[in-house]
mmCIF file with all atom_site columns, C-alpha atoms in Angstrom:
data_model
loop_
_atom_site.group_PDB
_atom_site.id
_atom_site.type_symbol
_atom_site.label_atom_id
_atom_site.label_alt_id
_atom_site.label_comp_id
_atom_site.label_asym_id
_atom_site.label_entity_id
_atom_site.label_seq_id
_atom_site.pdbx_PDB_ins_code
_atom_site.Cartn_x
_atom_site.Cartn_y
_atom_site.Cartn_z
_atom_site.occupancy
_atom_site.B_iso_or_equiv
_atom_site.pdbx_formal_charge
_atom_site.auth_seq_id
_atom_site.auth_comp_id
_atom_site.auth_asym_id
_atom_site.auth_atom_id
_atom_site.pdbx_PDB_model_num
ATOM 1   C CA . MET B 1 1   ? -76.306 -43.457 7.171   1.00 47.00 ? 367 MET B CA 1
ATOM 2   C CA . PHE B 1 2   ? -74.285 -42.239 10.118  1.00 40.00 ? 368 PHE B CA 1
ATOM 3   C CA . LEU B 1 3   ? -71.446 -44.459 9.007   1.00 41.00 ? 369 LEU B CA 1
ATOM 4   C CA . TRP B 1 4   ? -71.602 -43.029 5.498   1.00 43.00 ? 370 TRP B CA 1
ATOM 5   C CA . ALA B 1 5   ? -71.678 -39.470 6.849   1.00 45.00 ? 371 ALA B CA 1
ATOM 6   C CA . GLY B 1 6   ? -68.817 -40.247 9.218   1.00 49.00 ? 372 GLY B CA 1
ATOM 7   C CA . SER B 1 7   ? -66.693 -41.690 6.448   1.00 51.00 ? 373 SER B CA 1
ATOM 8   C CA . LYS B 1 8   ? -67.493 -38.726 4.248   1.00 48.00 ? 374 LYS B CA 1
ATOM 9   C CA . GLY B 1 9   ? -66.545 -36.314 7.022   1.00 50.00 ? 375 GLY B CA 1
ATOM 10  C CA . ALA B 1 10  ? -63.332 -38.232 7.641   1.00 48.00 ? 376 ALA B CA 1
ATOM 11  C CA . GLN B 1 11  ? -62.472 -38.025 3.953   1.00 51.00 ? 377 GLN B CA 1
ATOM 12  C CA . ALA B 1 12  ? -63.173 -34.290 3.918   1.00 49.00 ? 378 ALA B CA 1
ATOM 13  C CA . SER B 1 13  ? -61.097 -33.787 7.048   1.00 53.00 ? 379 SER B CA 1
ATOM 14  C CA . GLY B 1 14  ? -58.264 -35.818 5.551   1.00 51.00 ? 380 GLY B CA 1
ATOM 15  C CA . HIS B 1 15  ? -58.470 -33.800 2.340   1.00 53.00 ? 381 HIS B CA 1
ATOM 16  C CA . GLU B 1 16  ? -58.342 -30.548 4.304   1.00 54.00 ? 382 GLU B CA 1
ATOM 17  C CA . ARG B 1 17  ? -55.318 -31.786 6.222   1.00 53.00 ? 383 ARG B CA 1
ATOM 18  C CA . ARG B 1 18  ? -53.555 -32.746 3.009   1.00 52.00 ? 384 ARG B CA 1
ATOM 19  C CA . THR B 1 19  ? -54.402 -29.349 1.541   1.00 57.00 ? 385 THR B CA 1
ATOM 20  C CA . ILE B 1 20  ? -53.042 -27.551 4.603   1.00 52.00 ? 386 ILE B CA 1
ATOM 21  C CA . TYR B 1 21  ? -49.939 -29.772 4.559   1.00 48.00 ? 387 TYR B CA 1
ATOM 22  C CA . GLN B 1 22  ? -49.394 -29.052 0.856   1.00 52.00 ? 388 GLN B CA 1
ATOM 23  C CA . LYS B 1 23  ? -49.769 -25.330 1.468   1.00 49.00 ? 389 LYS B CA 1
ATOM 24  C CA . ILE B 1 24  ? -47.312 -25.445 4.353   1.00 50.00 ? 390 ILE B CA 1
ATOM 25  C CA . ARG B 1 25  ? -44.908 -27.544 2.286   1.00 51.00 ? 391 ARG B CA 1
ATOM 26  C CA . GLY B 1 26  ? -45.302 -25.127 -0.608  1.00 49.00 ? 392 GLY B CA 1
ATOM 27  C CA . TYR B 1 27  ? -44.509 -22.190 1.683   1.00 47.00 ? 393 TYR B CA 1
ATOM 28  C CA . ASP B 1 28  ? -41.491 -24.056 3.027   1.00 49.00 ? 394 ASP B CA 1
ATOM 29  C CA . ILE B 1 29  ? -40.240 -24.795 -0.477  1.00 49.00 ? 395 ILE B CA 1
ATOM 30  C CA . LEU B 1 30  ? -40.816 -21.165 -1.496  1.00 46.00 ? 396 LEU B CA 1
ATOM 31  C CA . ASP B 1 31  ? -38.947 -19.920 1.590   1.00 50.00 ? 397 ASP B CA 1
ATOM 32  C CA . LYS B 1 32  ? -36.098 -22.302 0.886   1.00 50.00 ? 398 LYS B CA 1
ATOM 33  C CA . ARG B 1 33  ? -35.915 -21.113 -2.716  1.00 53.00 ? 399 ARG B CA 1
ATOM 34  C CA . ARG B 1 34  ? -35.891 -17.489 -1.561  1.00 50.00 ? 400 ARG B CA 1
ATOM 35  C CA . THR B 1 35  ? -33.179 -18.278 0.982   1.00 50.00 ? 401 THR B CA 1
ATOM 36  C CA . VAL B 1 36  ? -31.087 -20.109 -1.613  1.00 50.00 ? 402 VAL B CA 1
ATOM 37  C CA . THR B 1 37  ? -31.532 -17.225 -4.070  1.00 54.00 ? 403 THR B CA 1
ATOM 38  C CA . ALA B 1 38  ? -30.506 -14.670 -1.433  1.00 46.00 ? 404 ALA B CA 1
ATOM 39  C CA . LEU B 1 39  ? -27.511 -16.755 -0.412  1.00 57.00 ? 405 LEU B CA 1
ATOM 40  C CA . LYS B 1 40  ? -26.434 -17.173 -4.029  1.00 70.00 ? 406 LYS B CA 1
ATOM 41  C CA . ALA B 1 41  ? -26.707 -13.432 -4.624  1.00 69.00 ? 407 ALA B CA 1
ATOM 42  C CA . GLY B 1 42  ? -24.652 -12.748 -1.501  1.00 71.00 ? 408 GLY B CA 1
ATOM 43  C CA . GLU B 1 43  ? -22.022 -15.273 -2.560  1.00 77.00 ? 409 GLU B CA 1
ATOM 44  C CA . ASP B 1 44  ? -21.795 -13.692 -5.999  1.00 79.00 ? 410 ASP B CA 1
ATOM 45  C CA . ARG B 1 45  ? -21.287 -10.251 -4.441  1.00 84.00 ? 411 ARG B CA 1
ATOM 46  C CA . ALA B 1 46  ? -18.647 -11.608 -2.085  1.00 83.00 ? 412 ALA B CA 1
ATOM 47  C CA . ILE B 1 47  ? -16.769 -13.236 -4.986  1.00 84.00 ? 413 ILE B CA 1
ATOM 48  C CA . LEU B 1 48  ? -16.937 -9.992  -6.970  1.00 88.00 ? 414 LEU B CA 1
ATOM 49  C CA . LEU B 1 49  ? -15.619 -8.094  -3.939  1.00 88.00 ? 415 LEU B CA 1
ATOM 50  C CA . GLY B 1 50  ? -12.749 -10.555 -3.545  1.00 88.00 ? 416 GLY B CA 1
ATOM 51  C CA . LEU B 1 51  ? -11.847 -10.378 -7.233  1.00 90.00 ? 417 LEU B CA 1
ATOM 52  C CA . ALA B 1 52  ? -11.997 -6.561  -7.129  1.00 90.00 ? 418 ALA B CA 1
ATOM 53  C CA . MET B 1 53  ? -9.633  -6.530  -4.134  1.00 91.00 ? 419 MET B CA 1
ATOM 54  C CA . ILE B 1 54  ? -7.234  -8.865  -5.951  1.00 91.00 ? 420 ILE B CA 1
ATOM 55  C CA . LEU B 1 55  ? -7.334  -6.681  -9.073  1.00 93.00 ? 421 LEU B CA 1
ATOM 56  C CA . CYS B 1 56  ? -6.704  -3.505  -7.046  1.00 91.00 ? 422 CYS B CA 1
ATOM 57  C CA . SER B 1 57  ? -3.753  -5.094  -5.261  1.00 90.00 ? 423 SER B CA 1
ATOM 58  C CA . VAL B 1 58  ? -2.251  -6.222  -8.583  1.00 91.00 ? 424 VAL B CA 1
ATOM 59  C CA . MET B 1 59  ? -2.581  -2.665  -9.956  1.00 91.00 ? 425 MET B CA 1
ATOM 60  C CA . MET B 1 60  ? -0.971  -1.249  -6.795  1.00 89.00 ? 426 MET B CA 1
ATOM 61  C CA . TYR B 1 61  ? 1.896   -3.729  -7.136  1.00 88.00 ? 427 TYR B CA 1
ATOM 62  C CA . PHE B 1 62  ? 2.337   -2.624  -10.749 1.00 87.00 ? 428 PHE B CA 1
ATOM 63  C CA . VAL B 1 63  ? 2.427   1.081   -9.859  1.00 86.00 ? 429 VAL B CA 1
ATOM 64  C CA . LEU B 1 64  ? 4.841   0.496   -6.986  1.00 83.00 ? 430 LEU B CA 1
ATOM 65  C CA . GLY B 1 65  ? 6.988   -1.713  -9.188  1.00 79.00 ? 431 GLY B CA 1
ATOM 66  C CA . ILE B 1 66  ? 7.546   0.953   -11.856 1.00 80.00 ? 432 ILE B CA 1
ATOM 67  C CA . THR B 1 67  ? 8.083   3.771   -9.339  1.00 78.00 ? 433 THR B CA 1
ATOM 68  C CA . MET B 1 68  ? 9.300   3.003   -5.848  1.00 78.00 ? 434 MET B CA 1
ATOM 69  C CA . LEU B 1 69  ? 10.676  -0.521  -6.262  1.00 77.00 ? 435 LEU B CA 1
ATOM 70  C CA . ARG B 1 70  ? 12.471  0.391   -9.475  1.00 76.00 ? 436 ARG B CA 1
ATOM 71  C CA . SER B 1 71  ? 14.108  3.424   -7.868  1.00 75.00 ? 437 SER B CA 1
ATOM 72  C CA . TYR B 1 72  ? 15.063  1.335   -4.850  1.00 75.00 ? 438 TYR B CA 1
ATOM 73  C CA . SER B 1 73  ? 16.617  -1.445  -6.940  1.00 74.00 ? 439 SER B CA 1
ATOM 74  C CA . ASP B 1 74  ? 18.433  0.966   -9.289  1.00 72.00 ? 440 ASP B CA 1
ATOM 75  C CA . SER B 1 75  ? 19.923  3.046   -6.469  1.00 75.00 ? 441 SER B CA 1
ATOM 76  C CA . GLU B 1 76  ? 23.701  2.925   -6.181  1.00 79.00 ? 442 GLU B CA 1
ATOM 77  C CA . TRP B 1 77  ? 23.774  4.013   -2.546  1.00 80.00 ? 443 TRP B CA 1
ATOM 78  C CA . THR B 1 78  ? 23.055  0.629   -1.012  1.00 79.00 ? 444 THR B CA 1
ATOM 79  C CA . ALA B 1 79  ? 25.720  0.350   1.689   1.00 83.00 ? 445 ALA B CA 1
ATOM 80  C CA . GLU B 1 80  ? 25.359  1.917   5.138   1.00 86.00 ? 446 GLU B CA 1
ATOM 81  C CA . SER B 1 81  ? 28.069  3.246   7.408   1.00 86.00 ? 447 SER B CA 1
ATOM 82  C CA . SER B 1 82  ? 28.518  5.755   10.190  1.00 89.00 ? 448 SER B CA 1
ATOM 83  C CA . CYS B 1 83  ? 30.302  8.908   9.063   1.00 90.00 ? 449 CYS B CA 1
ATOM 84  C CA . THR B 1 84  ? 31.870  11.921  10.702  1.00 89.00 ? 450 THR B CA 1
ATOM 85  C CA . VAL B 1 85  ? 31.232  15.478  9.512   1.00 88.00 ? 451 VAL B CA 1
ATOM 86  C CA . LEU B 1 86  ? 34.530  17.121  8.542   1.00 88.00 ? 452 LEU B CA 1
ATOM 87  C CA . ASN B 1 87  ? 33.344  20.396  7.077   1.00 85.00 ? 453 ASN B CA 1
ATOM 88  C CA . SER B 1 88  ? 30.024  22.181  6.668   1.00 85.00 ? 454 SER B CA 1
ATOM 89  C CA . SER B 1 89  ? 30.042  25.633  5.100   1.00 84.00 ? 455 SER B CA 1
ATOM 90  C CA . ILE B 1 90  ? 28.235  27.820  2.598   1.00 83.00 ? 456 ILE B CA 1
ATOM 91  C CA . THR B 1 91  ? 30.446  28.312  -0.439  1.00 82.00 ? 457 THR B CA 1
ATOM 92  C CA . ALA B 1 92  ? 28.460  30.188  -3.085  1.00 76.00 ? 458 ALA B CA 1
ATOM 93  C CA . GLU B 1 93  ? 25.112  31.314  -4.447  1.00 75.00 ? 459 GLU B CA 1
ATOM 94  C CA . VAL B 1 94  ? 23.536  28.986  -6.991  1.00 74.00 ? 460 VAL B CA 1
ATOM 95  C CA . ASN B 1 95  ? 20.875  30.120  -9.449  1.00 69.00 ? 461 ASN B CA 1
ATOM 96  C CA . CYS B 1 96  ? 17.622  28.178  -9.396  1.00 68.00 ? 462 CYS B CA 1
ATOM 97  C CA . THR B 1 97  ? 17.412  25.946  -12.433 1.00 56.00 ? 463 THR B CA 1
ATOM 98  C CA . TYR B 1 98  ? 13.685  25.368  -11.880 1.00 52.00 ? 464 TYR B CA 1
ATOM 99  C CA . SER B 1 99  ? 10.668  27.637  -11.704 1.00 50.00 ? 465 SER B CA 1
ATOM 100 C CA . CYS B 1 100 ? 9.755   28.999  -8.301  1.00 52.00 ? 466 CYS B CA 1
ATOM 101 C CA . GLY B 1 101 ? 6.278   30.169  -9.333  1.00 53.00 ? 467 GLY B CA 1
ATOM 102 C CA . SER B 1 102 ? 4.678   33.190  -7.720  1.00 52.00 ? 468 SER B CA 1
ATOM 103 C CA . ASP B 1 103 ? 7.380   33.400  -5.033  1.00 49.00 ? 469 ASP B CA 1
ATOM 104 C CA . CYS B 1 104 ? 9.838   34.868  -7.550  1.00 51.00 ? 470 CYS B CA 1
ATOM 105 C CA . ARG B 1 105 ? 9.540   37.790  -9.949  1.00 49.00 ? 471 ARG B CA 1
ATOM 106 C CA . ARG B 1 106 ? 13.141  37.571  -11.101 1.00 51.00 ? 472 ARG B CA 1
ATOM 107 C CA . PRO B 1 107 ? 15.821  34.865  -11.327 1.00 56.00 ? 473 PRO B CA 1
ATOM 108 C CA . ALA B 1 108 ? 16.360  33.555  -7.815  1.00 65.00 ? 474 ALA B CA 1
ATOM 109 C CA . SER B 1 109 ? 19.278  31.815  -6.159  1.00 73.00 ? 475 SER B CA 1
ATOM 110 C CA . TYR B 1 110 ? 19.940  29.825  -3.046  1.00 78.00 ? 476 TYR B CA 1
ATOM 111 C CA . PRO B 1 111 ? 23.036  29.444  -0.867  1.00 83.00 ? 477 PRO B CA 1
ATOM 112 C CA . CYS B 1 112 ? 25.026  26.314  -1.616  1.00 86.00 ? 478 CYS B CA 1
ATOM 113 C CA . LEU B 1 113 ? 25.862  24.359  1.523   1.00 87.00 ? 479 LEU B CA 1
ATOM 114 C CA . GLN B 1 114 ? 28.754  21.961  1.026   1.00 89.00 ? 480 GLN B CA 1
ATOM 115 C CA . VAL B 1 115 ? 29.265  19.155  3.514   1.00 89.00 ? 481 VAL B CA 1
ATOM 116 C CA . PHE B 1 116 ? 32.165  16.688  3.551   1.00 90.00 ? 482 PHE B CA 1
ATOM 117 C CA . VAL B 1 117 ? 32.155  13.534  5.662   1.00 90.00 ? 483 VAL B CA 1
ATOM 118 C CA . ARG B 1 118 ? 34.530  10.673  6.346   1.00 90.00 ? 484 ARG B CA 1
ATOM 119 C CA . LEU B 1 119 ? 33.238  7.127   6.247   1.00 88.00 ? 485 LEU B CA 1
ATOM 120 C CA . ASN B 1 120 ? 34.273  5.403   9.437   1.00 86.00 ? 486 ASN B CA 1
ATOM 121 C CA . ALA B 1 121 ? 34.234  1.994   7.713   1.00 80.00 ? 487 ALA B CA 1
ATOM 122 C CA . SER B 1 122 ? 36.787  2.828   5.008   1.00 82.00 ? 488 SER B CA 1
ATOM 123 C CA . GLY B 1 123 ? 38.146  6.289   5.846   1.00 83.00 ? 489 GLY B CA 1
ATOM 124 C CA . ARG B 1 124 ? 37.077  7.741   2.482   1.00 87.00 ? 490 ARG B CA 1
ATOM 125 C CA . VAL B 1 125 ? 36.180  11.418  2.356   1.00 89.00 ? 491 VAL B CA 1
ATOM 126 C CA . LEU B 1 126 ? 32.956  12.037  0.434   1.00 90.00 ? 492 LEU B CA 1
ATOM 127 C CA . ARG B 1 127 ? 30.673  14.932  -0.287  1.00 90.00 ? 493 ARG B CA 1
ATOM 128 C CA . LEU B 1 128 ? 27.329  14.558  1.517   1.00 90.00 ? 494 LEU B CA 1
ATOM 129 C CA . SER B 1 129 ? 23.951  15.129  -0.135  1.00 89.00 ? 495 SER B CA 1
ATOM 130 C CA . HIS B 1 130 ? 20.572  15.103  1.506   1.00 88.00 ? 496 HIS B CA 1
ATOM 131 C CA . ASN B 1 131 ? 19.027  12.481  -0.835  1.00 87.00 ? 497 ASN B CA 1
ATOM 132 C CA . GLU B 1 132 ? 19.006  11.296  -4.455  1.00 84.00 ? 498 GLU B CA 1
ATOM 133 C CA . GLU B 1 133 ? 16.928  14.265  -5.587  1.00 84.00 ? 499 GLU B CA 1
ATOM 134 C CA . ALA B 1 134 ? 19.406  16.796  -4.193  1.00 84.00 ? 500 ALA B CA 1
ATOM 135 C CA . GLN B 1 135 ? 22.281  14.798  -5.715  1.00 86.00 ? 501 GLN B CA 1
ATOM 136 C CA . ASP B 1 136 ? 20.668  14.896  -9.163  1.00 83.00 ? 502 ASP B CA 1
ATOM 137 C CA . LYS B 1 137 ? 19.731  18.603  -9.044  1.00 83.00 ? 503 LYS B CA 1
ATOM 138 C CA . SER B 1 138 ? 22.929  19.967  -7.569  1.00 83.00 ? 504 SER B CA 1
ATOM 139 C CA . PRO B 1 139 ? 25.745  17.495  -6.806  1.00 84.00 ? 505 PRO B CA 1
ATOM 140 C CA . GLU B 1 140 ? 27.905  20.181  -5.214  1.00 87.00 ? 506 GLU B CA 1
ATOM 141 C CA . CYS B 1 141 ? 25.328  21.216  -2.626  1.00 87.00 ? 507 CYS B CA 1
ATOM 142 C CA . PHE B 1 142 ? 23.982  19.294  0.332   1.00 88.00 ? 508 PHE B CA 1
ATOM 143 C CA . TYR B 1 143 ? 20.400  20.494  0.008   1.00 84.00 ? 509 TYR B CA 1
ATOM 144 C CA . VAL B 1 144 ? 18.353  22.211  -2.705  1.00 81.00 ? 510 VAL B CA 1
ATOM 145 C CA . PRO B 1 145 ? 15.634  24.312  -1.035  1.00 78.00 ? 511 PRO B CA 1
ATOM 146 C CA . ARG B 1 146 ? 12.533  25.743  -2.617  1.00 74.00 ? 512 ARG B CA 1
ATOM 147 C CA . CYS B 1 147 ? 13.391  29.085  -4.170  1.00 70.00 ? 513 CYS B CA 1
ATOM 148 C CA . ARG B 1 148 ? 11.898  32.168  -2.537  1.00 68.00 ? 514 ARG B CA 1
ATOM 149 C CA . ARG B 1 149 ? 12.235  35.906  -2.896  1.00 66.00 ? 515 ARG B CA 1
ATOM 150 C CA . ASP B 1 150 ? 13.389  36.226  0.697   1.00 68.00 ? 516 ASP B CA 1
ATOM 151 C CA . SER B 1 151 ? 17.055  35.323  0.306   1.00 70.00 ? 517 SER B CA 1
ATOM 152 C CA . VAL B 1 152 ? 17.763  36.220  3.944   1.00 76.00 ? 518 VAL B CA 1
ATOM 153 C CA . ALA B 1 153 ? 15.302  33.558  5.134   1.00 77.00 ? 519 ALA B CA 1
ATOM 154 C CA . MET B 1 154 ? 16.873  30.979  2.845   1.00 78.00 ? 520 MET B CA 1
ATOM 155 C CA . LEU B 1 155 ? 20.309  31.851  4.160   1.00 81.00 ? 521 LEU B CA 1
ATOM 156 C CA . GLY B 1 156 ? 19.041  31.441  7.725   1.00 82.00 ? 522 GLY B CA 1
ATOM 157 C CA . VAL B 1 157 ? 17.670  27.989  6.918   1.00 81.00 ? 523 VAL B CA 1
ATOM 158 C CA . MET B 1 158 ? 20.991  26.901  5.436   1.00 83.00 ? 524 MET B CA 1
ATOM 159 C CA . LEU B 1 159 ? 22.943  28.245  8.417   1.00 85.00 ? 525 LEU B CA 1
ATOM 160 C CA . ASN B 1 160 ? 20.682  26.326  10.793  1.00 86.00 ? 526 ASN B CA 1
ATOM 161 C CA . VAL B 1 161 ? 21.239  23.124  8.817   1.00 85.00 ? 527 VAL B CA 1
ATOM 162 C CA . SER B 1 162 ? 24.989  23.737  8.828   1.00 85.00 ? 528 SER B CA 1
ATOM 163 C CA . GLU B 1 163 ? 25.079  24.282  12.595  1.00 86.00 ? 529 GLU B CA 1
ATOM 164 C CA . TRP B 1 164 ? 22.982  21.169  13.178  1.00 86.00 ? 530 TRP B CA 1
ATOM 165 C CA . LEU B 1 165 ? 25.364  19.052  11.118  1.00 85.00 ? 531 LEU B CA 1
ATOM 166 C CA . LYS B 1 166 ? 28.350  20.374  13.062  1.00 82.00 ? 532 LYS B CA 1
ATOM 167 C CA . THR B 1 167 ? 26.762  19.352  16.345  1.00 84.00 ? 533 THR B CA 1
ATOM 168 C CA . GLN B 1 168 ? 26.303  15.738  15.198  1.00 82.00 ? 534 GLN B CA 1
ATOM 169 C CA . PRO B 1 169 ? 29.347  13.638  16.115  1.00 76.00 ? 535 PRO B CA 1
ATOM 170 C CA . ARG B 1 170 ? 28.276  10.778  13.878  1.00 84.00 ? 536 ARG B CA 1
ATOM 171 C CA . LEU B 1 171 ? 25.697  10.297  11.165  1.00 87.00 ? 537 LEU B CA 1
ATOM 172 C CA . LEU B 1 172 ? 24.380  7.281   9.325   1.00 88.00 ? 538 LEU B CA 1
ATOM 173 C CA . CYS B 1 173 ? 25.320  7.648   5.647   1.00 89.00 ? 539 CYS B CA 1
ATOM 174 C CA . PHE B 1 174 ? 24.537  5.678   2.524   1.00 90.00 ? 540 PHE B CA 1
ATOM 175 C CA . TYR B 1 175 ? 27.319  5.229   -0.016  1.00 87.00 ? 541 TYR B CA 1
ATOM 176 C CA . ASP B 1 176 ? 28.173  3.316   -3.177  1.00 85.00 ? 542 ASP B CA 1
ATOM 177 C CA . PRO B 1 177 ? 30.067  0.135   -2.246  1.00 84.00 ? 543 PRO B CA 1
ATOM 178 C CA . GLY B 1 178 ? 31.517  -0.026  -5.765  1.00 79.00 ? 544 GLY B CA 1
ATOM 179 C CA . GLU B 1 179 ? 33.125  3.411   -5.232  1.00 77.00 ? 545 GLU B CA 1
ATOM 180 C CA . ARG B 1 180 ? 31.708  4.717   -8.499  1.00 80.00 ? 546 ARG B CA 1
ATOM 181 C CA . ARG B 1 181 ? 30.295  7.759   -6.723  1.00 82.00 ? 547 ARG B CA 1
ATOM 182 C CA . ASP B 1 182 ? 32.276  10.287  -4.738  1.00 84.00 ? 548 ASP B CA 1
ATOM 183 C CA . ALA B 1 183 ? 29.221  11.302  -2.720  1.00 87.00 ? 549 ALA B CA 1
ATOM 184 C CA . ALA B 1 184 ? 27.229  9.917   0.188   1.00 89.00 ? 550 ALA B CA 1
ATOM 185 C CA . LEU B 1 185 ? 23.576  10.377  1.101   1.00 89.00 ? 551 LEU B CA 1
ATOM 186 C CA . LEU B 1 186 ? 22.116  11.298  4.449   1.00 88.00 ? 552 LEU B CA 1
ATOM 187 C CA . THR B 1 187 ? 18.733  9.749   3.622   1.00 86.00 ? 553 THR B CA 1
ATOM 188 C CA . ARG B 1 188 ? 17.263  7.757   0.771   1.00 85.00 ? 554 ARG B CA 1
ATOM 189 C CA . LEU B 1 189 ? 14.000  8.651   -0.911  1.00 81.00 ? 555 LEU B CA 1
ATOM 190 C CA . TYR B 1 190 ? 12.930  5.025   -0.910  1.00 80.00 ? 556 TYR B CA 1
ATOM 191 C CA . GLY B 1 191 ? 14.661  3.058   1.801   1.00 73.00 ? 557 GLY B CA 1
ATOM 192 C CA . ARG B 1 192 ? 13.854  -0.372  3.136   1.00 76.00 ? 558 ARG B CA 1
ATOM 193 C CA . GLY B 1 193 ? 11.320  0.959   5.604   1.00 74.00 ? 559 GLY B CA 1
ATOM 194 C CA . ALA B 1 194 ? 9.472   2.970   2.963   1.00 75.00 ? 560 ALA B CA 1
ATOM 195 C CA . VAL B 1 195 ? 9.392   -0.003  0.589   1.00 78.00 ? 561 VAL B CA 1
ATOM 196 C CA . PHE B 1 196 ? 8.159   -2.312  3.351   1.00 80.00 ? 562 PHE B CA 1
ATOM 197 C CA . HIS B 1 197 ? 5.368   0.032   4.450   1.00 80.00 ? 563 HIS B CA 1
ATOM 198 C CA . SER B 1 198 ? 4.310   0.647   0.849   1.00 81.00 ? 564 SER B CA 1
ATOM 199 C CA . LEU B 1 199 ? 3.916   -3.101  0.260   1.00 84.00 ? 565 LEU B CA 1
ATOM 200 C CA . VAL B 1 200 ? 1.915   -3.760  3.423   1.00 86.00 ? 566 VAL B CA 1
ATOM 201 C CA . TRP B 1 201 ? -1.443  -2.459  2.169   1.00 87.00 ? 567 TRP B CA 1
ATOM 202 C CA . PRO B 1 202 ? -1.342  -4.163  -1.269  1.00 88.00 ? 568 PRO B CA 1
ATOM 203 C CA . SER B 1 203 ? -0.373  -7.406  0.445   1.00 90.00 ? 569 SER B CA 1
ATOM 204 C CA . CYS B 1 204 ? -3.233  -7.078  2.944   1.00 90.00 ? 570 CYS B CA 1
ATOM 205 C CA . THR B 1 205 ? -5.669  -6.314  0.118   1.00 89.00 ? 571 THR B CA 1
ATOM 206 C CA . LEU B 1 206 ? -4.451  -9.288  -1.896  1.00 91.00 ? 572 LEU B CA 1
ATOM 207 C CA . GLY B 1 207 ? -4.642  -11.615 1.106   1.00 91.00 ? 573 GLY B CA 1
ATOM 208 C CA . GLY B 1 208 ? -8.135  -10.368 1.993   1.00 90.00 ? 574 GLY B CA 1
ATOM 209 C CA . GLY B 1 209 ? -9.406  -10.865 -1.559  1.00 90.00 ? 575 GLY B CA 1
ATOM 210 C CA . VAL B 1 210 ? -7.985  -14.377 -1.805  1.00 92.00 ? 576 VAL B CA 1
ATOM 211 C CA . LEU B 1 211 ? -9.422  -15.237 1.629   1.00 93.00 ? 577 LEU B CA 1
ATOM 212 C CA . ILE B 1 212 ? -12.914 -14.006 0.671   1.00 90.00 ? 578 ILE B CA 1
ATOM 213 C CA . VAL B 1 213 ? -12.975 -16.013 -2.567  1.00 89.00 ? 579 VAL B CA 1
ATOM 214 C CA . ALA B 1 214 ? -11.613 -19.115 -0.820  1.00 90.00 ? 580 ALA B CA 1
ATOM 215 C CA . MET B 1 215 ? -14.180 -18.893 2.003   1.00 88.00 ? 581 MET B CA 1
ATOM 216 C CA . VAL B 1 216 ? -17.074 -18.530 -0.458  1.00 85.00 ? 582 VAL B CA 1
ATOM 217 C CA . LYS B 1 217 ? -15.879 -21.477 -2.524  1.00 85.00 ? 583 LYS B CA 1
ATOM 218 C CA . LEU B 1 218 ? -15.430 -23.565 0.641   1.00 86.00 ? 584 LEU B CA 1
ATOM 219 C CA . THR B 1 219 ? -18.944 -22.675 1.780   1.00 82.00 ? 585 THR B CA 1
ATOM 220 C CA . GLN B 1 220 ? -20.376 -23.677 -1.577  1.00 79.00 ? 586 GLN B CA 1
ATOM 221 C CA . TYR B 1 221 ? -18.488 -26.970 -1.514  1.00 81.00 ? 587 TYR B CA 1
ATOM 222 C CA . LEU B 1 222 ? -19.694 -27.799 2.011   1.00 80.00 ? 588 LEU B CA 1
ATOM 223 C CA . SER B 1 223 ? -23.270 -26.913 1.058   1.00 77.00 ? 589 SER B CA 1
ATOM 224 C CA . ILE B 1 224 ? -23.203 -29.251 -1.934  1.00 75.00 ? 590 ILE B CA 1
ATOM 225 C CA . LEU B 1 225 ? -21.613 -31.965 0.192   1.00 79.00 ? 591 LEU B CA 1
ATOM 226 C CA . CYS B 1 226 ? -24.310 -31.656 2.866   1.00 77.00 ? 592 CYS B CA 1
ATOM 227 C CA . GLU B 1 227 ? -27.028 -31.785 0.230   1.00 73.00 ? 593 GLU B CA 1
ATOM 228 C CA . GLN B 1 228 ? -25.580 -34.964 -1.261  1.00 75.00 ? 594 GLN B CA 1
ATOM 229 C CA . ILE B 1 229 ? -25.316 -36.584 2.176   1.00 76.00 ? 595 ILE B CA 1
ATOM 230 C CA . GLY B 1 230 ? -28.957 -35.669 2.857   1.00 70.00 ? 596 GLY B CA 1
ATOM 231 C CA . LYS B 1 231 ? -30.089 -37.299 -0.396  1.00 67.00 ? 597 LYS B CA 1
ATOM 232 C CA . ILE B 1 232 ? -28.190 -40.485 0.454   1.00 72.00 ? 598 ILE B CA 1
ATOM 233 C CA . LYS B 1 233 ? -29.836 -40.696 3.896   1.00 65.00 ? 599 LYS B CA 1
ATOM 234 C CA . ARG B 1 234 ? -33.297 -40.333 2.356   1.00 60.00 ? 600 ARG B CA 1
#
């Protein structure tokens, strides 16, 4: 009788142990499933983030391509040379061809500052403009200021610019190497430095997006590889 009771107790104890083991194994499987689900959700978000970064960088490249890069490539003032200021003087009053808003109640004008320089590389004498915008608005004048009612203040600004140019023994000028233009530029709206700095952030965004997607895919590949190796060892 004691033997029968002992065997029955051993069976019950073994059943309880199996039940506890099954519960623990079930919890482990459930935790693993939850972990896998969380990891998969995180990987999906990371891939979406990487793709969004790539898309944003492509859009930024497109915008820069039709604005800054196009203006830079179409510019005729591509050659650089040191130049010497020959003459800097105010010649006339030029009427504003654009609206000056609330600063003007009547047609306004600005003093036209003409500057002539000699290219030290070729000896050509050219008229100097501040940049492409000033060249397009008023080719005869070095700088096109914002129109204001205070003409005395505008004249003072132009005189200061003229005196500053006279004190510069040499300037770096941009000119047309094909000699199709009889003018030189002091600065370019979109030079090499501006183009380089404008392309840095899209390039970083594109590289970051590609790196995120590649790292997620590599992690997934290594996870599948480890799982296959584990099955083979079993």
